[in-house]
XYZ file of C-alpha atoms in Angstrom:
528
model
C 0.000 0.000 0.000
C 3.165 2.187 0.591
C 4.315 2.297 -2.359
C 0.597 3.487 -3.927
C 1.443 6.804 -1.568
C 5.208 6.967 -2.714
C 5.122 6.408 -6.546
C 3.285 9.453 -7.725
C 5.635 12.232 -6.135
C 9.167 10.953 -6.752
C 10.360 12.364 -3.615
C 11.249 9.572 -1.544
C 14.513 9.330 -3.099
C 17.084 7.858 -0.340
C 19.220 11.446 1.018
C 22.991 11.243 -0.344
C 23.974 12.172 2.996
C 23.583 10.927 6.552
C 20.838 12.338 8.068
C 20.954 14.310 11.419
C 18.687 12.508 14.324
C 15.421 14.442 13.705
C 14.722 15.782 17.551
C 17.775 16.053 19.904
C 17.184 18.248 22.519
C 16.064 16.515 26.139
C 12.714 16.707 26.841
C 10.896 19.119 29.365
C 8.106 19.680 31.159
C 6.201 22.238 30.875
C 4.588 22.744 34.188
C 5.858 24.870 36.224
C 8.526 25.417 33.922
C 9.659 28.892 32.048
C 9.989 28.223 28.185
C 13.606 29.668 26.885
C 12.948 32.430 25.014
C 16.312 34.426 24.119
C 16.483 37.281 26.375
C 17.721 39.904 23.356
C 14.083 39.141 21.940
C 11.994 41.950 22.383
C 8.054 42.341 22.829
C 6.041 44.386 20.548
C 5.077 46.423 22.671
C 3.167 48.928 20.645
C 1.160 46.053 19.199
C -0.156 45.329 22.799
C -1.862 48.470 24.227
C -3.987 49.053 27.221
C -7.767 48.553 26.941
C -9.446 52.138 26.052
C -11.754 51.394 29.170
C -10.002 48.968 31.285
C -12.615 46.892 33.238
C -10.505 45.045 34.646
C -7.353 46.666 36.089
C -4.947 45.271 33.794
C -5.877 41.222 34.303
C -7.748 39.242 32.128
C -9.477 36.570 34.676
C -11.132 33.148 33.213
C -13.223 31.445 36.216
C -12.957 32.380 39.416
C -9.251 31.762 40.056
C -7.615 32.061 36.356
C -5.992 35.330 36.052
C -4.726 35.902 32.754
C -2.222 38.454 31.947
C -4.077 40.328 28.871
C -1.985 43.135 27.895
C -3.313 42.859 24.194
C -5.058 45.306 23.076
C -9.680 45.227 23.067
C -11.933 47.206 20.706
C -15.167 46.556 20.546
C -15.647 48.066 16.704
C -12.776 45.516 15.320
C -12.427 42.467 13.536
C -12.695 38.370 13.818
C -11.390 34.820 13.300
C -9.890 31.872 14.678
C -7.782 29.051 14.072
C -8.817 27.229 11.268
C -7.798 23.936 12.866
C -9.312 23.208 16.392
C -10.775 19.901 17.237
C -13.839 18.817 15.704
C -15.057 18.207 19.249
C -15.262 21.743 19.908
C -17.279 22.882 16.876
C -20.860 24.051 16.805
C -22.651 24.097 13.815
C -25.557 25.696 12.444
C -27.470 22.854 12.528
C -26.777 21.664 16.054
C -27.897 25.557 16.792
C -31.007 24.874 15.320
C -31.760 21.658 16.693
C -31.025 22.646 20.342
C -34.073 24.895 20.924
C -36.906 26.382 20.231
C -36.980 30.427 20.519
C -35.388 32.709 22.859
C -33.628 31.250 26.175
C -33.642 32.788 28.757
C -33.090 30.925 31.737
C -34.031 33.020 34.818
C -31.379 31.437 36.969
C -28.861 31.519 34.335
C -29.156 34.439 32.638
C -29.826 38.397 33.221
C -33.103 39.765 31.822
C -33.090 42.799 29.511
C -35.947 45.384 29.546
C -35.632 45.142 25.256
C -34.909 41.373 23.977
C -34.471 43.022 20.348
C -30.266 42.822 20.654
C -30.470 39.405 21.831
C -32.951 38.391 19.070
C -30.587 39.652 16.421
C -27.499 38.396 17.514
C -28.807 35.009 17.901
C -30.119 35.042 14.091
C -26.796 36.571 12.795
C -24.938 33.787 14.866
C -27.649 30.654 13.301
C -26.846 32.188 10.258
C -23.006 29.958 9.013
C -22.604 33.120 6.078
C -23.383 35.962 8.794
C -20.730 38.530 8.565
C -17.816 38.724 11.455
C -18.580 42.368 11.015
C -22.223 41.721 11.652
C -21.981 39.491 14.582
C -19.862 41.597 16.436
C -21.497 45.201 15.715
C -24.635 43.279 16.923
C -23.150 42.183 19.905
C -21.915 45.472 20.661
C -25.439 46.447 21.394
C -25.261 44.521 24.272
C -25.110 46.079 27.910
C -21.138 45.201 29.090
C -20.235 42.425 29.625
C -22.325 41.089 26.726
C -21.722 37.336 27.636
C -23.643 37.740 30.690
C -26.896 37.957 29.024
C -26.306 35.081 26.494
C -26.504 30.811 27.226
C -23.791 29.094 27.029
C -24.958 27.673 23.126
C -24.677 31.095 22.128
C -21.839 31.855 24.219
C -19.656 29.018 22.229
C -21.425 29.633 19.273
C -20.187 33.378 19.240
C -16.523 32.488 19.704
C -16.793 30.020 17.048
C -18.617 32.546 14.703
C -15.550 34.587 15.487
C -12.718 32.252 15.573
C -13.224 31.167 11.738
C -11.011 33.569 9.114
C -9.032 32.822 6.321
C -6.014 35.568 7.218
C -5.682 36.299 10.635
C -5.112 40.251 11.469
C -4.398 42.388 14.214
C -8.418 43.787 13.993
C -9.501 39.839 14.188
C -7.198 39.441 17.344
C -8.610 42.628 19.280
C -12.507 41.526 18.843
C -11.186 38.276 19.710
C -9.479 39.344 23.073
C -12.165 41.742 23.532
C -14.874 38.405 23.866
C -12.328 37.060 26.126
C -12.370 40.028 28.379
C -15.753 39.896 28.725
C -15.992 36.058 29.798
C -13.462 37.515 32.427
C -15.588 40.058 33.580
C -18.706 37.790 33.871
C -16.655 34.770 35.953
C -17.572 32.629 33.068
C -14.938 29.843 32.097
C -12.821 29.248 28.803
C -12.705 26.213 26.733
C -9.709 24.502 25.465
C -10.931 25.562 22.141
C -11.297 28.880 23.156
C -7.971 29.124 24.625
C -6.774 27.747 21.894
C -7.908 30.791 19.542
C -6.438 33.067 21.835
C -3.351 31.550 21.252
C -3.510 31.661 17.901
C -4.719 34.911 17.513
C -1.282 36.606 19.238
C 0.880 34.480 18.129
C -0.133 34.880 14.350
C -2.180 37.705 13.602
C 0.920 39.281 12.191
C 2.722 38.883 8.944
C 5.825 38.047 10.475
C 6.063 36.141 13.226
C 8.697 37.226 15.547
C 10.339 36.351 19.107
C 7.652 39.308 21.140
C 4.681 37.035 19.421
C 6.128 33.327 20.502
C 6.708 34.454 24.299
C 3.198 36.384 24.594
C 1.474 32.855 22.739
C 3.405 31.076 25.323
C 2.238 33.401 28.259
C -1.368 32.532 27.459
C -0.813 29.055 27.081
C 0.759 28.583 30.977
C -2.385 30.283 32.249
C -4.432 28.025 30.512
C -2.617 25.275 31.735
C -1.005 26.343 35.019
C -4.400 28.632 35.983
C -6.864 28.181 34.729
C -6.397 24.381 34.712
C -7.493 23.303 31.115
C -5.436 20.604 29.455
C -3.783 21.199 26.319
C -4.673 18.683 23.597
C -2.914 18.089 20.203
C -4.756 21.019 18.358
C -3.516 23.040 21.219
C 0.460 22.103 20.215
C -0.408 21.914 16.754
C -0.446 25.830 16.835
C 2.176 26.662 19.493
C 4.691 24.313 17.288
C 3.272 26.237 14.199
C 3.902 29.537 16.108
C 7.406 28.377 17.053
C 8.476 27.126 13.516
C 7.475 30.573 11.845
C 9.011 32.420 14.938
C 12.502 30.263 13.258
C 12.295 28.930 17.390
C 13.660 25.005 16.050
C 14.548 24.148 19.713
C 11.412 25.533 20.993
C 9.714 23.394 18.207
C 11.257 19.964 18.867
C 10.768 20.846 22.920
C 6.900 20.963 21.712
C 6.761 18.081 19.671
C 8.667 16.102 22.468
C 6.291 17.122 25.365
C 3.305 16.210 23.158
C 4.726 12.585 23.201
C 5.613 12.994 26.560
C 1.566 13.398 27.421
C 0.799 10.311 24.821
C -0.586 12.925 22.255
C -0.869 11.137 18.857
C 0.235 13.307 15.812
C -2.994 13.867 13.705
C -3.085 15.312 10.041
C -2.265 19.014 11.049
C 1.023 17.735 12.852
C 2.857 15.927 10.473
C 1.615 18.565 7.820
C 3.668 21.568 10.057
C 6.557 19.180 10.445
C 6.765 19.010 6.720
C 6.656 22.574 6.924
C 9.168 22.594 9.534
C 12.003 21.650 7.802
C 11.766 23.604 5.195
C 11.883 26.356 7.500
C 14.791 25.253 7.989
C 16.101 24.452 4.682
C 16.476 20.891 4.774
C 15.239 18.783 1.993
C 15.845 15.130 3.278
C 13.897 16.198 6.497
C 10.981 17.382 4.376
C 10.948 13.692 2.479
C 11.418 12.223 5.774
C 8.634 14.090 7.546
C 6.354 13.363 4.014
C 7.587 9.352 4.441
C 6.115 9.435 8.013
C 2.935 11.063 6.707
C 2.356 8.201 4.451
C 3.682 5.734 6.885
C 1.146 7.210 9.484
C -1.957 6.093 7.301
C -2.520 9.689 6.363
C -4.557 10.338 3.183
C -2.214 12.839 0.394
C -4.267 15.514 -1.226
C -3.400 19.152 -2.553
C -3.350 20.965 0.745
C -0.218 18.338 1.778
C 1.148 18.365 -1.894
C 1.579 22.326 -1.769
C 3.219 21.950 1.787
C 5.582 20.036 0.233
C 6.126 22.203 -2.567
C 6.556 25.344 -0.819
C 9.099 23.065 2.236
C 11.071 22.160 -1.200
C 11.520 25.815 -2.691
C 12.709 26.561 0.791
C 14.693 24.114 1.060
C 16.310 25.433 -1.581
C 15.257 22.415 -4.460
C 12.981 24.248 -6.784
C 13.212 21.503 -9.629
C 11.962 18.844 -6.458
C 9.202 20.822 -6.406
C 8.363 21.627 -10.053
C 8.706 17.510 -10.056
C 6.240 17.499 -8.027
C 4.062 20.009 -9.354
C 4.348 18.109 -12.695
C 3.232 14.976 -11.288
C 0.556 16.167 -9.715
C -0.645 17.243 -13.129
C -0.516 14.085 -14.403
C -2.563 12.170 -12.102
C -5.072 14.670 -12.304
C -5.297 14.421 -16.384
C -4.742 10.270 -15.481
C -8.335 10.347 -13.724
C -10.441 12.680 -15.574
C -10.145 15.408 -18.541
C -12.334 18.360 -16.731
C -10.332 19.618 -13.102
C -11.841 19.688 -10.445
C -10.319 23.069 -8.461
C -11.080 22.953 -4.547
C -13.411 25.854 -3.920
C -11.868 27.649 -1.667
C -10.497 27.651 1.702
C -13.721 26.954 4.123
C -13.701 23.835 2.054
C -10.189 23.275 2.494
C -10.363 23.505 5.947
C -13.125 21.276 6.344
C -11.929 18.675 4.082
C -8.721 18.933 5.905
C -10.963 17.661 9.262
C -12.946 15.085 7.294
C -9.481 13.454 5.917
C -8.374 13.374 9.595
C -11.267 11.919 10.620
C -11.253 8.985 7.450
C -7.953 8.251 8.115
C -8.481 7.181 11.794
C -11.844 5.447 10.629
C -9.530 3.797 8.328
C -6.587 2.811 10.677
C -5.714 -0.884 10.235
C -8.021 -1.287 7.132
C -5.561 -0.892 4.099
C -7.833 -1.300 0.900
C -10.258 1.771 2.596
C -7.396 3.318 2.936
C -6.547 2.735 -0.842
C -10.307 3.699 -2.233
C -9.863 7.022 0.393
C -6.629 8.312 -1.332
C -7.895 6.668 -5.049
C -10.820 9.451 -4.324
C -8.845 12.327 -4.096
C -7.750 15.221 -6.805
C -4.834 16.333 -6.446
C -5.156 19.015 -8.594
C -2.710 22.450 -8.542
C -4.744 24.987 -6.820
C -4.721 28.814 -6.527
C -2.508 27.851 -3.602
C 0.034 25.915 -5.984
C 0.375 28.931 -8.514
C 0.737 31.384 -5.942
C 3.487 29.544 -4.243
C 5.447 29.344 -7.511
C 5.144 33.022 -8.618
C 6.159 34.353 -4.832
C 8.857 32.688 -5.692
C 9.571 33.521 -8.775
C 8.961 37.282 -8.059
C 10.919 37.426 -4.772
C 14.118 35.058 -5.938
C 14.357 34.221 -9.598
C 12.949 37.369 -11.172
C 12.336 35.470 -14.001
C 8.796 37.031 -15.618
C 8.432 34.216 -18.308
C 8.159 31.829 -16.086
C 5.421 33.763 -14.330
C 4.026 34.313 -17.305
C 3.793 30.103 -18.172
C 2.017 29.641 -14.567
C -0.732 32.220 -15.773
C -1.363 30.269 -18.759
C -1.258 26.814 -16.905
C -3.870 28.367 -14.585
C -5.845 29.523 -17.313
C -5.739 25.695 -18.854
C -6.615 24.290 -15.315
C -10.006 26.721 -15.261
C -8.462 28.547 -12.430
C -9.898 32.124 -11.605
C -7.841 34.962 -11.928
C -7.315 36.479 -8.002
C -6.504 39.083 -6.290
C -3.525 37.446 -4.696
C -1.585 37.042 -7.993
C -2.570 40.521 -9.078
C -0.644 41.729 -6.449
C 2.720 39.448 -6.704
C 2.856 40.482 -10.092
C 2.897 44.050 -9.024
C 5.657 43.295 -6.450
C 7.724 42.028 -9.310
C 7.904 45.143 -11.600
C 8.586 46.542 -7.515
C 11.237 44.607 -7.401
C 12.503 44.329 -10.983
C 11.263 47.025 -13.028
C 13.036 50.020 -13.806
C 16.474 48.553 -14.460
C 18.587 48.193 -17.981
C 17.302 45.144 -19.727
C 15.030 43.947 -17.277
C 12.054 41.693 -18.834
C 9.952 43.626 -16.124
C 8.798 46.947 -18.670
C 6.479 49.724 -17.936
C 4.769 48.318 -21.360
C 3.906 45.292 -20.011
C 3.108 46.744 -16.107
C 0.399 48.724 -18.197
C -0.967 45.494 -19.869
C -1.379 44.306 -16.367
C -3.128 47.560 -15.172
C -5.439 47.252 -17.850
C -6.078 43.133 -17.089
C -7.144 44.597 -13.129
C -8.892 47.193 -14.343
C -10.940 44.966 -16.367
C -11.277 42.414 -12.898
C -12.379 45.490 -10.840
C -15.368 46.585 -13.540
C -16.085 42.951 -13.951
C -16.834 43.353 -10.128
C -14.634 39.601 -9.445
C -15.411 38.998 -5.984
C -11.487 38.157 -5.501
C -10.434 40.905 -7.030
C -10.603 44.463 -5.078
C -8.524 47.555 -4.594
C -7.347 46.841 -1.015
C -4.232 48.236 0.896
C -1.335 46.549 -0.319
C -2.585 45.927 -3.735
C -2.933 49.844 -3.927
C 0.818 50.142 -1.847
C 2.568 47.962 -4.579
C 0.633 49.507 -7.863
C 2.253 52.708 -6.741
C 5.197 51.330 -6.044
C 5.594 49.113 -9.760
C 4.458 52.262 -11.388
C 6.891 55.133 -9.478
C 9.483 52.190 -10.722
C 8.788 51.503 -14.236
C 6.987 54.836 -15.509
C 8.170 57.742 -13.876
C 6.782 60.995 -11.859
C 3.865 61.801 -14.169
C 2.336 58.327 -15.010
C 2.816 57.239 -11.626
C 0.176 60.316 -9.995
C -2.649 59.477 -13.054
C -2.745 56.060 -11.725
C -2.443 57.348 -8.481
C -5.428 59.505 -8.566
C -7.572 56.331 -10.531
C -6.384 53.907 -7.788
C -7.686 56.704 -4.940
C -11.228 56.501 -6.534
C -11.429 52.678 -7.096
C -9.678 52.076 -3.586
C -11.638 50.322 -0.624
C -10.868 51.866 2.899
C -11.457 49.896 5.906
C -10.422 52.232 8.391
C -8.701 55.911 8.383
C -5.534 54.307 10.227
C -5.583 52.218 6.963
C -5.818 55.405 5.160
C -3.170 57.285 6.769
C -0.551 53.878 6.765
C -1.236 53.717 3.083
C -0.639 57.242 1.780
C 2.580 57.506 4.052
C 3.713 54.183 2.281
C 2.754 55.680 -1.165
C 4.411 59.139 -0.572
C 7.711 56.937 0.569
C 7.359 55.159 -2.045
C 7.030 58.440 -4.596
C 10.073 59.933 -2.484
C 12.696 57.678 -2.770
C 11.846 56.580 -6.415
C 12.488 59.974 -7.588
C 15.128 61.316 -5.480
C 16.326 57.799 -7.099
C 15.639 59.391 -10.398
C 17.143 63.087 -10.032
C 20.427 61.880 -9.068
């Protein structure tokens, strides 16, 4: 059955060289226990303000006896989302929310009466609703009298941090509302989850771009007052992120310390954990260790499909082995044309996400059972998603510089049915960034202004993936101030000002700083 997994992706080739033992450092325990964290890191501290109204003097308490040091910031006009890989045990769905009752609950010994049930009422139908807006949930929340918990039942109450725990990009808005929820629960002596906790971790240690030292150590103070406080046990989803935190952090001790203390508890290694130790080596640039890690997958009686096959692919780019990867990428082609002429693209990343839990799920079902196993992984597509392309042209655009073969992945995408998206809009315009502007470069104004016209075209077209946001606005400036001087540069400025979506005046103000840098030092550049 092995070899069914191994044969399609030619990258179980035996390593040349010895290979280093895979975790070395001695194992730890965590309890009671400080977590080395170098001491020259230092905490972003203007990402983690004080509370505009502080209701609680500085200490975020969960339960009666949980104090939790919350020194993140609160809001409650921000915005949502979670980790988009907790435990199926923890999730609520609509239809659970439906089945459980009947009307409005209000249990008089439970729950705090309000003179007007209309808040209540709408909350709860924006929070039945799976397609309500994080936007809309919490604005109608925010109607609420403080702390807005209080006057909801504990369905609701989980329901609402699962509403808000569920985002495809995590940001420093989605953290804030987050926190904010958490506050609350403090305020009204109502207990976390490990779910819950979970998010919170999550939220600070990867709401931003980069994940640095100041984000591991907060992540890590939240995760010893869940444990060491507030007395909820930390199950595999719970070092699934921490490890995931650690590894993007570039933390590899911290990692393997992670990994080890999860055997140490007799945590088994689902889906999600052999996927980040994939990614884990090629963090740290080591090829054999990302075939390894994928040979254990396998081994494990996981089932392969394209969210593991672009792991893979972006370990082996980091690793430094771009023709590994293009192998791969190849391959996967294949098999897809091998099974049926018409692709079949995954939708998009809600269904990722769940399929991700449903193949978790099969392959335990499956555990033992070898031809299941077989028909399971015979089932899947692994087809080259939006995910694939985009993985290719970062790096093309950030290393290689080399626009035709950017140019061949837009065509490929266009034979695989692929919609054009906002995402590779924008890498394109951080290569002419990058590139443009130079003697001989491939990178031209001529052809930036065929790609102007192609997003113009998206934007009247009104493609939902496709919108005038902040960086795609930063970078259009920036490709144009490079490749088509002073006077082209403000017309498109001025057409990218009306077409441009503002989600906030601090977005505003970071933006047209970044532009007007970007207009500076282009043309001091120039008059030199």
């Amino acid at each position: 059955m092995l070899d069914y997994y191994r044969e399609p992706y030619g990258l179980l080739a035996p390593p040349t060289a010895s290979e280093p033992p895979r975790f070395n450092p001695p194992i730890f325990r965590f309890e009671g226990a400080d977590i080395p964290v170098e001491e020259s890191d230092q905490i972003r501290t203007q990402r983690v303000e004080t509370r505009p109204v502080d209701r609680s003097g500085g200490q975020l308490v969960v339960g009666k006896s949980t104090p939790f040091e919350h020194n993140g910031p609160s809001s409650h006009h921000c915005k949502a989302s979670l980790d988009d890989r907790l435990g199926e045990d923890d999730t609520v769905t609509a239809a659970q929310a439906k089945s459980s009752r009947t009307g409005l609950v209000y249990p008089l010994l439970d729950l705090p009466m309000l003179e007007q049930k209309q808040p209540i009422e709408g909350l709860q139908t924006l929070l039945d609703d799976e397609m309500s807006l994080h936007e809309q949930i919490y604005e109608a929340y925010s109607q609420l009298p403080s702390p807005g918990v209080k006057y909801l039942s504990a369905h609701y109450r989980r329901l609402l941090f699962h509403r808000l725990s569920v985002i495809e990009v995590k940001n420093r808005k989605a953290m804030l509302r987050y926190l904010n929820l958490v506050d609350d629960m403090k305020e009204a002596s109502l207990p976390l989850n490990v779910a819950e906790w979970t998010s919170a971790i999550a939220y600070v240690g990867r709401c931003f771009w980069h994940v640095e030292a100041s984000d591991v150590e907060n992540a890590l103070k939240i995760w010893k007052k869940m444990e060491q406080q507030a007395g909820v046990r930390s199950g595999n989803v719970t070092f699934n992120v921490l490890f995931d935190i650690a590894t993007k952090a570039g933390k590899f001790v911290l990692a393997e310390m992670i990994l080890k203390e999860m055997k140490a508890r007799g945590l088994e290694y689902n889906r999600f954990s052999y996927v980040g130790i994939i990614f884990y080596y090629g963090i740290k640039g080591d090829g054999a260790g990302v075939r390894r890690a994928y040979r254990e997958f396998v081994e494990a009686g996981q089932i392969v499909d394209t969210v593991v096959m672009n792991c893979v692919i972006a370990s082996l780019i980091r690793a430094g082995e771009l023709p590994a990867a293009e192998q791969v990428y190849e391959r996967m082609k294949r098999l897809l044309y091998e099974k049926t002429a018409q692709p079949v693209p995954i939708s998009d990343w809600k269904y990722s996400r769940d399929l991700g839990r449903v193949l978790d799920k099969a392959a335990r079902a499956a555990r033992g059972d070898e031809q299941r196993l077989h028909r399971l992984q015979a089932e899947q597509y692994l087809a080259p998603n939006l995910r694939t392309f985009c993985i290719f042209i970062d790096h093309h655009v950030r290393t290689t510089g080399e626009l035709r073969q950017v140019t061949a992945l837009l065509g490929e995408m266009q034979s695989l049915h692929i919609p054009m998206h906002g995402r590779v809009f924008l890498k394109i315009f951080q290569g002419f960034g990058r590139h443009g502007g130079v003697k001989y470069t491939s990178w031209t104004g001529q052809r930036l202004e065929t790609v102007w016209e192609s997003l113009l075209l998206a934007l009247d077209q009104e493609i939902e993936d496709v919108q005038m946001v902040k960086w795609m606005v930063v970078w259009v400036i920036r490709a144009f101030a490079k490749c088509c001087g002073r006077e082209r540069t403000l017309q498109i400025w001025e057409n990218v000002r009306d077409r441009w979506k503002i989600s906030g005046e601090d977005e505003k103000g970071t933006v047209e700083y970044l532009v007007h840098d970007a207009l500076q030092r282009h043309w001091e550049k120039d008059s030199r």
